[in-house]
CSV table of C-alpha atoms (C1' of nucleotides) in Angstrom, one decimal:
chain,number,residue,atom,x,y,z
A,1,MET,CA,13.5,-11.5,12.8
A,2,ASP,CA,16.7,-13.6,13.0
A,3,ILE,CA,19.0,-11.8,15.7
A,4,SER,CA,22.1,-13.8,14.5
A,5,ARG,CA,22.0,-11.9,10.9
A,6,LEU,CA,22.8,-8.7,13.1
A,7,GLU,CA,26.0,-7.2,14.2
A,8,LYS,CA,25.6,-5.9,17.9
A,9,ILE,CA,26.9,-2.6,18.4
A,10,SER,CA,25.2,-2.3,21.8
A,11,ASP,CA,22.3,-3.7,23.9
A,12,PHE,CA,19.9,-1.0,21.7
A,13,GLU,CA,22.0,-0.6,18.3
A,14,TRP,CA,22.3,-3.3,15.9
A,15,ARG,CA,24.0,-3.1,12.5
A,16,ILE,CA,23.3,-4.8,8.5
A,17,ALA,CA,26.6,-4.6,6.8
A,18,PRO,CA,26.4,-3.5,3.1
A,19,ARG,CA,25.8,-6.0,1.0
A,20,GLN,CA,24.2,-6.9,-2.4
A,21,GLY,CA,24.0,-3.5,-3.5
A,22,MET,CA,23.4,-1.7,-0.3
A,23,GLN,CA,24.9,1.9,-0.4
A,24,VAL,CA,25.0,2.1,3.0
A,25,PRO,CA,24.6,-0.2,6.0
A,26,GLY,CA,21.3,-0.7,8.1
A,27,ILE,CA,21.0,0.5,11.6
A,28,LEU,CA,18.0,-1.1,14.1
A,29,TYR,CA,18.0,0.4,17.2
A,30,ALA,CA,16.0,-2.0,19.6
A,31,ASP,CA,16.3,-4.3,22.2
A,32,GLU,CA,16.7,-8.4,21.7
A,33,ALA,CA,13.2,-9.2,22.6
A,34,LEU,CA,11.5,-6.4,20.5
A,35,ILE,CA,14.0,-7.6,17.4
A,36,ARG,CA,12.8,-11.0,17.7
A,37,GLY,CA,9.3,-9.9,17.7
A,38,MET,CA,9.8,-7.9,14.1
A,39,ASP,CA,8.9,-9.5,10.9
A,40,ASP,CA,11.7,-10.5,8.8
A,41,LYS,CA,10.3,-8.6,6.1
A,42,VAL,CA,11.5,-5.4,8.3
A,43,TYR,CA,15.0,-6.6,7.3
A,44,GLU,CA,14.2,-7.0,3.8
A,45,GLN,CA,12.9,-3.4,4.0
A,46,ILE,CA,15.6,-1.9,5.9
A,47,CYS,CA,18.3,-3.7,3.2
A,48,ASN,CA,16.3,-2.5,0.5
A,49,VAL,CA,15.9,1.3,1.3
A,50,ALA,CA,20.0,1.3,1.8
A,51,LYS,CA,19.8,0.6,-2.0
A,52,LEU,CA,18.3,3.5,-2.9
A,53,PRO,CA,20.4,6.1,-5.0
A,54,GLY,CA,21.7,9.1,-3.0
A,55,ILE,CA,21.1,7.5,0.3
A,56,VAL,CA,23.5,8.9,3.0
A,57,THR,CA,25.0,7.1,6.4
A,58,ALA,CA,22.4,4.5,6.8
A,59,SER,CA,19.1,3.2,6.6
A,60,TYR,CA,17.6,3.5,10.0
A,61,ALA,CA,14.7,1.6,11.9
A,62,MET,CA,13.4,2.7,15.3
A,63,PRO,CA,12.7,0.3,18.1
A,64,ASP,CA,8.5,0.1,16.7
A,65,ALA,CA,9.5,-0.5,13.5
A,66,HIS,CA,7.1,-2.8,11.3
A,67,TRP,CA,6.7,-4.1,8.0
A,68,GLY,CA,5.3,-1.3,5.8
A,69,TYR,CA,4.8,-0.6,2.0
A,70,GLY,CA,8.2,0.0,0.4
A,71,PHE,CA,9.6,1.3,3.5
A,72,PRO,CA,9.1,0.3,6.9
A,73,ILE,CA,7.0,1.9,9.1
A,74,GLY,CA,9.3,3.4,11.6
A,75,GLY,CA,12.2,3.8,9.0
A,76,VAL,CA,14.3,6.8,8.7
A,77,ALA,CA,16.5,7.6,5.3
A,78,ALA,CA,18.2,11.0,4.4
A,79,PHE,CA,19.1,11.3,0.3
A,80,ASP,CA,21.5,14.0,-1.0
A,81,ALA,CA,19.9,15.7,-4.0
A,82,ASP,CA,23.3,16.4,-5.6
A,83,ARG,CA,24.3,13.1,-5.7
A,84,GLY,CA,21.4,11.2,-7.5
A,85,GLY,CA,19.3,11.0,-4.3
A,86,VAL,CA,15.6,10.2,-4.4
A,87,VAL,CA,12.4,11.2,-2.8
A,88,SER,CA,9.8,8.5,-2.4
A,89,ALA,CA,5.9,8.5,-1.8
A,90,GLY,CA,6.0,5.1,0.2
A,91,GLY,CA,8.9,6.9,2.2
A,92,VAL,CA,6.5,9.2,3.7
A,93,GLY,CA,3.3,7.0,4.0
A,94,PHE,CA,-0.4,7.4,2.8
A,95,ASP,CA,-1.3,9.6,6.0
A,96,ILE,CA,1.1,12.3,5.0
A,97,SER,CA,2.1,14.5,8.0
A,98,CYS,CA,0.0,12.3,10.5
A,99,GLY,CA,1.4,13.4,14.0
A,100,VAL,CA,0.7,14.1,17.6
A,101,ARG,CA,0.0,17.6,19.4
A,102,THR,CA,-0.3,17.8,23.4
A,103,LEU,CA,-1.7,20.6,24.8
A,104,HIS,CA,-2.2,21.8,28.6
A,105,THR,CA,-5.3,21.8,30.2
A,106,GLY,CA,-4.4,23.9,33.5
A,107,LEU,CA,-6.5,21.3,35.5
A,108,SER,CA,-5.9,18.2,37.5
A,109,ALA,CA,-6.5,15.0,36.7
A,110,GLU,CA,-8.7,14.7,39.8
A,111,THR,CA,-10.8,17.7,38.2
A,112,ILE,CA,-11.4,15.5,35.1
A,113,ARG,CA,-12.5,12.4,37.1
A,114,GLY,CA,-15.2,14.7,38.9
A,115,CYS,CA,-17.0,14.9,35.6
A,116,ALA,CA,-15.2,12.6,33.2
A,117,SER,CA,-18.5,11.4,31.5
A,118,THR,CA,-19.9,14.7,30.6
A,119,LEU,CA,-16.7,16.0,29.4
A,120,ALA,CA,-16.3,12.5,27.4
A,121,ASP,CA,-19.6,13.0,25.7
A,122,ALA,CA,-19.1,16.9,25.1
A,123,LEU,CA,-15.8,16.1,23.2
A,124,TYR,CA,-17.3,12.8,21.4
A,125,GLN,CA,-20.1,15.6,20.2
A,126,ALA,CA,-17.4,18.4,19.6
A,127,ILE,CA,-15.1,16.0,17.3
A,128,PRO,CA,-16.4,14.6,14.1
A,129,ALA,CA,-14.4,10.8,14.1
A,130,GLY,CA,-14.4,7.7,12.1
A,131,VAL,CA,-14.1,6.6,8.6
A,132,GLY,CA,-15.1,9.6,5.9
A,133,SER,CA,-16.6,11.9,9.0
A,134,THR,CA,-16.9,15.5,7.6
A,135,GLY,CA,-16.7,18.7,10.0
A,136,ALA,CA,-18.2,22.2,9.9
A,137,LEU,CA,-16.0,23.7,7.5
A,138,ARG,CA,-16.7,23.5,3.6
A,139,LEU,CA,-13.6,24.8,1.6
A,140,GLY,CA,-14.2,26.1,-1.9
A,141,SER,CA,-11.3,26.2,-4.1
A,142,ALA,CA,-9.6,29.4,-3.2
A,143,GLU,CA,-10.0,28.3,0.8
A,144,MET,CA,-8.9,25.0,0.0
A,145,ASP,CA,-5.5,26.4,-1.7
A,146,ALA,CA,-4.9,29.2,1.4
A,147,MET,CA,-5.2,26.2,3.6
A,148,LEU,CA,-2.7,24.2,1.8
A,149,LEU,CA,-0.5,26.8,1.8
A,150,GLY,CA,-0.9,28.2,5.2
A,151,GLY,CA,-1.7,25.0,7.6
A,152,ALA,CA,-2.3,25.8,11.0
A,153,GLN,CA,-1.2,29.5,10.3
A,154,TRP,CA,-4.4,29.5,8.0
A,155,ALA,CA,-6.5,28.1,10.8
A,156,VAL,CA,-5.6,30.9,13.6
A,157,ASP,CA,-6.1,33.4,10.8
A,158,ARG,CA,-9.7,32.5,10.6
A,159,GLY,CA,-10.4,32.0,14.2
A,160,TYR,CA,-9.4,28.5,14.9
A,161,GLY,CA,-7.0,28.9,18.0
A,162,GLU,CA,-4.4,31.4,19.3
A,163,ALA,CA,-1.8,33.2,17.8
A,164,GLU,CA,0.5,32.0,20.9
A,165,ASP,CA,-0.2,28.2,19.5
A,166,LEU,CA,1.8,28.8,16.4
A,167,ALA,CA,5.3,29.0,17.9
A,168,HIS,CA,4.6,25.8,19.7
A,169,ILE,CA,4.2,23.9,16.3
A,170,GLU,CA,6.8,22.2,14.1
A,171,GLU,CA,8.0,25.3,11.6
A,172,ALA,CA,5.6,27.5,13.3
A,173,GLY,CA,2.5,25.8,11.7
A,174,ARG,CA,3.3,26.4,7.9
A,175,ILE,CA,5.3,24.3,6.2
A,176,PRO,CA,7.1,26.2,3.1
A,177,GLY,CA,7.2,24.9,-0.5
A,178,ALA,CA,3.8,23.8,-0.7
A,179,GLN,CA,2.2,23.8,-4.2
A,180,PRO,CA,-1.7,23.6,-4.2
A,181,ASP,CA,-1.0,23.5,-8.1
A,182,CYS,CA,0.5,19.9,-7.6
A,183,VAL,CA,-2.5,18.7,-5.7
A,184,SER,CA,-5.0,16.9,-8.1
A,185,ARG,CA,-8.6,18.0,-8.0
A,186,GLN,CA,-9.5,14.7,-6.4
A,187,ALA,CA,-7.7,15.1,-3.6
A,188,LYS,CA,-9.0,18.7,-2.9
A,189,GLU,CA,-12.6,17.3,-3.6
A,190,ARG,CA,-12.2,14.4,-0.7
A,191,GLN,CA,-10.7,16.9,1.8
A,192,ARG,CA,-13.5,19.8,0.9
A,193,ASP,CA,-15.1,19.0,4.1
A,194,GLU,CA,-13.0,17.0,6.4
A,195,VAL,CA,-10.6,19.8,7.9
A,196,GLY,CA,-11.3,19.6,11.2
A,197,THR,CA,-12.0,15.7,11.7
A,198,LEU,CA,-10.1,12.9,13.5
A,199,GLY,CA,-10.6,10.1,10.8
A,200,SER,CA,-10.4,6.6,12.0
A,201,GLY,CA,-7.8,4.0,12.8
A,202,ASN,CA,-5.3,4.7,14.8
A,203,HIS,CA,-6.3,8.3,15.2
A,204,TYR,CA,-7.8,9.8,18.7
A,205,LEU,CA,-8.2,12.5,20.7
A,206,GLU,CA,-7.1,11.6,24.7
A,207,VAL,CA,-7.5,13.4,28.0
A,208,GLN,CA,-4.5,12.1,29.8
A,209,GLU,CA,-3.1,12.3,33.3
A,210,VAL,CA,0.8,13.1,33.8
A,211,ALA,CA,1.4,10.1,35.7
A,212,GLU,CA,5.1,10.0,35.8
A,213,ILE,CA,8.2,12.4,35.7
A,214,TYR,CA,11.7,10.9,34.6
A,215,TYR,CA,13.3,13.9,34.0
A,216,PRO,CA,12.3,16.9,36.2
A,217,GLU,CA,14.3,19.8,34.8
A,218,ALA,CA,13.1,18.8,31.0
A,219,ALA,CA,9.3,18.2,32.6
A,220,GLU,CA,9.3,21.8,34.1
A,221,ARG,CA,10.3,23.5,31.1
A,222,PHE,CA,7.5,21.6,28.9
A,223,GLY,CA,5.2,23.0,32.0
A,224,LEU,CA,4.4,19.0,32.9
A,225,ARG,CA,3.5,18.2,36.5
A,226,GLN,CA,2.4,15.0,38.3
A,227,GLY,CA,-0.9,14.8,38.3
A,228,ALA,CA,-1.8,17.2,36.0
A,229,ALA,CA,-4.3,16.7,33.0
A,230,VAL,CA,-3.3,17.2,29.5
A,231,VAL,CA,-5.0,16.4,25.8
A,232,THR,CA,-3.1,14.6,23.2
A,233,ILE,CA,-4.6,14.8,19.6
A,234,HIS,CA,-3.0,12.0,17.1
A,235,CYS,CA,-4.3,12.2,13.5
A,236,GLY,CA,-3.0,13.2,9.9
A,237,SER,CA,-4.0,14.9,6.4
A,238,ARG,CA,-7.5,12.7,6.1
A,239,GLY,CA,-8.5,11.8,2.7
A,240,LEU,CA,-5.9,14.6,0.6
A,241,GLY,CA,-3.1,13.0,2.1
A,242,HIS,CA,-4.1,9.5,1.3
A,243,GLN,CA,-5.0,10.4,-2.2
A,244,ILE,CA,-1.9,12.3,-2.8
A,245,GLY,CA,0.1,9.1,-1.8
A,246,THR,CA,-2.0,6.8,-3.7
A,247,GLU,CA,-1.6,8.9,-7.3
A,248,PHE,CA,2.1,9.7,-6.5
A,249,LEU,CA,3.2,5.9,-5.8
A,250,LYS,CA,1.4,5.2,-8.9
A,251,GLU,CA,3.3,7.6,-10.7
A,252,MET,CA,6.4,6.9,-9.2
A,253,VAL,CA,6.1,3.2,-10.2
A,254,ALA,CA,5.3,4.0,-13.8
A,255,GLY,CA,8.0,6.6,-13.9
A,256,ALA,CA,10.8,4.3,-12.6
A,257,ALA,CA,12.5,2.9,-15.6
A,258,GLY,CA,12.4,6.4,-17.3
A,259,PHE,CA,14.7,7.6,-14.7
A,260,GLY,CA,16.7,4.5,-15.1
A,261,LEU,CA,16.2,3.1,-11.5
A,262,THR,CA,16.1,-0.5,-11.0
A,263,LEU,CA,14.2,-0.9,-7.9
A,264,PRO,CA,15.0,-3.7,-5.6
A,265,ASP,CA,11.1,-3.7,-4.8
A,266,ARG,CA,8.3,-2.5,-7.0
A,267,GLU,CA,6.7,-0.7,-3.8
A,268,LEU,CA,10.0,1.4,-3.2
A,269,ALA,CA,8.9,3.4,-6.0
A,270,CYS,CA,10.6,7.2,-6.2
A,271,ALA,CA,11.9,9.8,-8.3
A,272,PRO,CA,15.3,11.7,-8.1
A,273,ILE,CA,14.7,15.1,-6.1
A,274,HIS,CA,16.0,17.1,-9.0
A,275,SER,CA,13.1,15.8,-11.1
A,276,PRO,CA,9.9,17.2,-12.3
A,277,LEU,CA,8.0,14.4,-10.9
A,278,GLY,CA,10.2,14.7,-7.8
A,279,GLN,CA,9.5,18.3,-7.3
A,280,ARG,CA,5.6,18.0,-8.2
A,281,TYR,CA,5.4,15.2,-5.2
A,282,LEU,CA,7.4,17.6,-3.0
A,283,GLY,CA,4.8,20.4,-3.4
A,284,ALA,CA,1.9,18.1,-3.0
A,285,MET,CA,3.3,16.4,0.0
A,286,ARG,CA,4.1,19.9,1.5
A,287,ALA,CA,0.4,20.8,1.1
A,288,ALA,CA,-0.7,17.8,2.5
A,289,MET,CA,1.8,18.5,5.7
A,290,ASN,CA,-0.1,21.9,6.1
A,291,CYS,CA,-3.4,20.1,5.8
A,292,ALA,CA,-2.4,18.0,8.6
A,293,LEU,CA,-1.4,21.0,10.9
A,294,ALA,CA,-4.7,23.1,9.8
A,295,ASN,CA,-6.4,19.6,10.9
A,296,ARG,CA,-5.0,19.4,14.2
A,297,GLN,CA,-5.3,23.3,14.8
A,298,VAL,CA,-9.2,23.1,13.8
A,299,LEU,CA,-9.5,20.1,16.0
A,300,THR,CA,-7.8,22.1,19.1
A,301,HIS,CA,-10.5,24.7,18.8
A,302,LEU,CA,-13.3,22.2,19.2
A,303,THR,CA,-11.2,20.8,22.0
A,304,ARG,CA,-11.1,24.1,23.6
A,305,GLN,CA,-14.7,24.6,22.6
A,306,ALA,CA,-15.9,21.2,24.1
A,307,PHE,CA,-13.9,22.3,27.6
A,308,ALA,CA,-15.2,25.5,27.9
A,309,GLY,CA,-18.5,24.0,28.0
A,310,VAL,CA,-18.3,21.8,30.4
A,311,LEU,CA,-15.0,23.3,32.5
A,312,PRO,CA,-15.3,26.9,32.0
A,313,GLU,CA,-11.9,27.3,33.9
A,314,ALA,CA,-9.8,25.3,31.8
A,315,ARG,CA,-6.8,26.8,29.6
A,316,LEU,CA,-5.4,24.6,27.0
A,317,THR,CA,-2.2,26.1,25.8
A,318,LEU,CA,0.0,24.0,23.1
A,319,LEU,CA,2.9,22.3,24.4
A,320,TYR,CA,3.9,21.0,21.0
A,321,ASP,CA,2.9,19.9,17.7
A,322,VAL,CA,5.4,17.2,15.7
A,323,SER,CA,4.6,15.0,12.4
A,324,HIS,CA,5.8,11.4,12.1
A,325,ASN,CA,5.1,10.9,8.3
A,326,THR,CA,6.9,13.2,6.6
A,327,CYS,CA,10.1,14.0,3.9
A,328,LYS,CA,12.1,17.4,5.1
A,329,VAL,CA,14.8,19.2,4.1
A,330,GLU,CA,17.1,19.4,6.7
A,331,GLU,CA,20.6,20.3,7.9
A,332,HIS,CA,22.7,17.5,9.2
A,333,THR,CA,26.5,16.2,9.3
A,334,VAL,CA,27.7,13.8,7.2
A,335,GLY,CA,31.6,12.8,7.4
A,336,GLY,CA,32.2,15.9,8.9
A,337,GLN,CA,30.6,18.2,6.5
A,338,LYS,CA,27.1,20.0,6.7
A,339,LYS,CA,24.7,19.2,4.1
A,340,ARG,CA,21.2,19.6,3.2
A,341,LEU,CA,19.3,16.6,3.1
A,342,TYR,CA,15.7,15.0,2.3
A,343,VAL,CA,15.1,13.1,5.3
A,344,HIS,CA,12.0,11.0,5.1
A,345,ARG,CA,10.8,10.0,8.6
A,346,LYS,CA,7.7,7.2,8.3
A,347,GLY,CA,6.2,6.2,11.5
A,348,ALA,CA,9.3,8.2,12.9
A,349,THR,CA,9.3,11.6,15.1
A,350,ARG,CA,11.7,14.0,14.3
A,351,ALA,CA,13.9,14.7,17.8
A,352,PHE,CA,16.1,17.8,17.5
A,353,GLY,CA,18.5,18.0,20.3
A,354,PRO,CA,19.2,21.0,22.6
A,355,GLY,CA,20.3,24.3,20.9
A,356,HIS,CA,18.5,23.6,17.2
A,357,PRO,CA,17.9,27.0,16.0
A,358,GLU,CA,14.7,25.8,14.4
A,359,LEU,CA,13.1,25.2,18.1
A,360,PRO,CA,10.8,27.6,19.9
A,361,GLU,CA,12.8,29.7,22.3
A,362,ALA,CA,11.1,28.0,25.4
A,363,PHE,CA,12.8,24.9,24.5
A,364,ARG,CA,16.0,25.6,22.6
A,365,ALA,CA,18.0,25.1,25.7
A,366,ILE,CA,16.6,21.8,26.8
A,367,GLY,CA,15.5,20.4,23.4
A,368,GLN,CA,12.4,19.4,21.4
A,369,PRO,CA,9.3,17.7,23.1
A,370,VAL,CA,9.2,14.2,21.1
A,371,LEU,CA,5.7,13.5,21.5
A,372,ILE,CA,5.1,9.3,21.4
A,373,GLY,CA,1.3,7.9,21.4
A,374,GLY,CA,0.6,4.9,22.6
A,375,SER,CA,-2.4,2.6,22.0
A,376,MET,CA,-5.8,2.8,23.2
A,377,GLY,CA,-5.7,2.2,26.9
A,378,THR,CA,-2.2,2.1,27.2
A,379,SER,CA,0.5,5.0,28.4
A,380,SER,CA,1.4,7.8,26.0
A,381,TYR,CA,5.2,9.2,26.6
A,382,ILE,CA,6.9,12.8,26.1
A,383,LEU,CA,10.7,12.6,25.5
A,384,VAL,CA,13.0,15.1,24.6
A,385,GLY,CA,15.6,15.5,21.8
A,386,THR,CA,19.3,14.9,23.3
A,387,GLU,CA,22.7,16.0,21.8
A,388,ARG,CA,23.5,12.4,21.3
A,389,GLY,CA,20.2,11.7,19.5
A,390,ALA,CA,20.9,14.5,17.1
A,391,ALA,CA,23.9,12.7,15.8
A,392,ALA,CA,22.4,9.6,15.2
A,393,ALA,CA,19.4,8.7,12.7
A,394,PHE,CA,19.4,12.2,11.7
A,395,ALA,CA,17.3,13.3,15.0
A,396,SER,CA,14.6,10.7,14.7
A,397,ALA,CA,13.1,8.5,17.4
A,398,CYS,CA,10.0,6.1,17.5
A,399,HIS,CA,6.4,7.3,16.9
A,400,GLY,CA,4.2,4.7,19.0
A,401,ALA,CA,3.6,1.0,19.9
A,402,GLY,CA,3.7,-0.2,16.4
A,403,ARG,CA,1.1,-2.9,15.5
A,404,ALA,CA,1.8,-6.7,16.7
A,405,MET,CA,-1.0,-8.0,14.9
A,406,SER,CA,-3.2,-7.5,11.9
A,407,ARG,CA,-6.6,-5.5,12.2
A,408,HIS,CA,-8.2,-8.8,11.0
A,409,GLN,CA,-6.7,-11.1,13.4
A,410,ALA,CA,-7.6,-8.6,16.3
A,411,THR,CA,-10.9,-8.4,15.2
A,412,ARG,CA,-11.2,-12.3,15.6
A,413,GLN,CA,-9.7,-12.3,19.3
A,414,TRP,CA,-11.6,-9.1,20.8
A,415,HIS,CA,-14.8,-7.5,21.1
A,416,GLY,CA,-15.5,-3.6,20.9
A,417,ARG,CA,-18.1,-3.8,23.5
A,418,GLU,CA,-16.0,-5.9,25.8
A,419,LEU,CA,-13.0,-3.7,25.5
A,420,ILE,CA,-15.1,-0.4,26.3
A,421,ASP,CA,-16.5,-2.1,29.3
A,422,GLN,CA,-13.0,-3.5,30.4
A,423,LEU,CA,-11.4,0.0,30.0
A,424,ALA,CA,-14.1,1.7,31.7
A,425,ARG,CA,-13.7,-0.8,35.0
A,426,GLN,CA,-10.0,0.8,34.5
A,427,GLY,CA,-11.3,4.4,34.9
A,428,ILE,CA,-10.8,5.0,31.1
A,429,LEU,CA,-13.6,6.3,29.2
A,430,VAL,CA,-14.3,5.3,25.8
A,431,ARG,CA,-16.3,6.8,23.1
A,432,SER,CA,-16.3,5.8,19.0
A,433,PRO,CA,-18.6,5.6,16.7
A,434,SER,CA,-17.1,2.2,15.5
A,435,LEU,CA,-16.8,-1.2,17.7
A,436,ARG,CA,-15.1,-3.0,14.8
A,437,GLY,CA,-12.6,0.0,15.0
A,438,ILE,CA,-12.1,-0.6,18.8
A,439,ALA,CA,-11.5,-4.3,18.4
A,440,GLU,CA,-9.1,-3.5,15.9
A,441,GLU,CA,-7.0,-1.4,18.2
A,442,ALA,CA,-7.3,-3.6,20.8
A,443,PRO,CA,-4.2,-2.9,23.1
A,444,GLY,CA,-3.3,-6.3,23.0
A,445,ALA,CA,-2.9,-6.1,18.9
A,446,TYR,CA,-0.2,-3.7,19.9
A,447,LYS,CA,3.6,-3.8,21.3
A,448,ASP,CA,4.5,-2.7,24.5
A,449,VAL,CA,4.8,1.0,24.2
A,450,SER,CA,6.8,1.0,27.3
A,451,ALA,CA,9.7,-1.2,25.9
A,452,VAL,CA,9.8,0.9,22.7
A,453,VAL,CA,9.9,3.7,24.3
A,454,ASP,CA,12.5,2.5,26.9
A,455,ALA,CA,14.4,1.4,24.1
A,456,ALA,CA,14.6,4.6,22.4
A,457,ASP,CA,15.8,5.9,25.5
A,458,ARG,CA,18.6,3.4,25.9
A,459,ALA,CA,19.8,3.6,22.8
A,460,GLY,CA,20.0,7.6,23.3
A,461,LEU,CA,17.3,8.6,20.3
A,462,ALA,CA,15.6,11.0,22.9
A,463,ARG,CA,15.4,10.9,26.6
A,464,LYS,CA,12.2,9.9,29.0
A,465,VAL,CA,10.4,12.8,30.5
A,466,ALA,CA,7.0,11.8,31.2
A,467,ARG,CA,4.6,9.0,31.0
A,468,LEU,CA,0.8,10.1,30.2
A,469,ALA,CA,-2.1,7.6,31.2
A,470,PRO,CA,-5.5,7.6,29.3
A,471,LEU,CA,-8.5,9.3,31.2
A,472,ILE,CA,-10.8,10.0,28.2
A,473,CYS,CA,-10.3,8.6,24.8
A,474,ILE,CA,-12.4,9.6,21.7
A,475,LYS,CA,-11.4,7.1,19.0
A,476,GLY,CA,-12.2,7.4,15.4
B,1,DA,C1',-4.0,5.2,6.7
B,2,DT,C1',-8.4,5.4,3.6
B,3,DG,C1',-15.3,7.9,0.1
B,4,DT,C1',-11.4,0.6,4.6
B,5,DG,C1',-12.0,-4.3,-0.4
B,6,DC,C1',-10.8,-9.7,-4.6
DNA sequence: ATGTGC
């Protein structure tokens, strides 16, 4: 991206002044090196989003922003329903409610190293992974609807996990307003045997070591101690979310003219929040959010079972679960006034600051855990929402490293087998059904997650708490 | 991301 087109606010905040139909400015949080590495398309997409009806304050991009469908991945935009605001399927993304959950294990990384290979095999056997992977559950139509309404609460009610898990999930594990009736038969069909599966692409389950602590007070509140082992699960709503995204995108493209919307880019297809199509999308999307929460909850149960077979002394408790592909109704202050807004976060993590009423009691005084997944073989980070961040980008932060290279390019540059051997020499055990998938996910195909996280920290979006280093990686 | 796709 040509940095001369941006107005510098600070070393980590850059502004695009409104022009050519932009209702609000664009704001990009990143350092110079990250901005120079971004595609010009990201600039274009930030500007295009700023042209959508009802957008408030600014069209934001996080430090890991890259070119996406319509909206940039790493984009945040909020809309006021009463001022013609829209909801956009492309503003949420295909993998609805893709997100990250991190669990304590009650064990040290040293203990894990003592049986890493056995544990890796046990996890790989317990966790269905890969394209089209299926799980042990088969949902009939009534159970499907119950899952889509109940999210992680549905899973816990059926014995997958513990009641205490729920308090440590966004919205207590169940997104209200889901409408299974708005989810197509085909979407449900695709999901029938995919609950409790990891999927493919950048999804993973990792056992990690707490390698570094930056903010001891927050780490203490989060129960993170240096040298401890944690488990992180990164996945989403599988075939169901993808099908919903695909169908509504098409419907929104077809419906745009009927709503009198002239879109700067066909891919920005959207519908007024106060329209039957907008409402149907929200109902279906919320059902997909519950699907993702149920999925991560069942995977947690399978993880506990795998640990129990190898390390019976393990006690897996949930630190937090937060999504990074969502549209959520939240209260934010705009021009000194409190407003209920439809906040799209596409590849951006919610990062509520201290005192937010929606946070579980354990974190209310310190702020929300912000879980940032790295690429395979590299570090992940835990940050905490801050007061300053709550006033910027509607309380959002980055979500990961962000791709630096296409999947195709990566497969030409790396070989799965060599990467697995190389990582094993670094003490990182990778298990995956797909060598091609491994090559596509080569660490070198991603941006430096540390630079991304530093930029988010320095921009004040969230504050660094701890770095997690991978020990075992189950890759889809 | 995805029953990966012109």
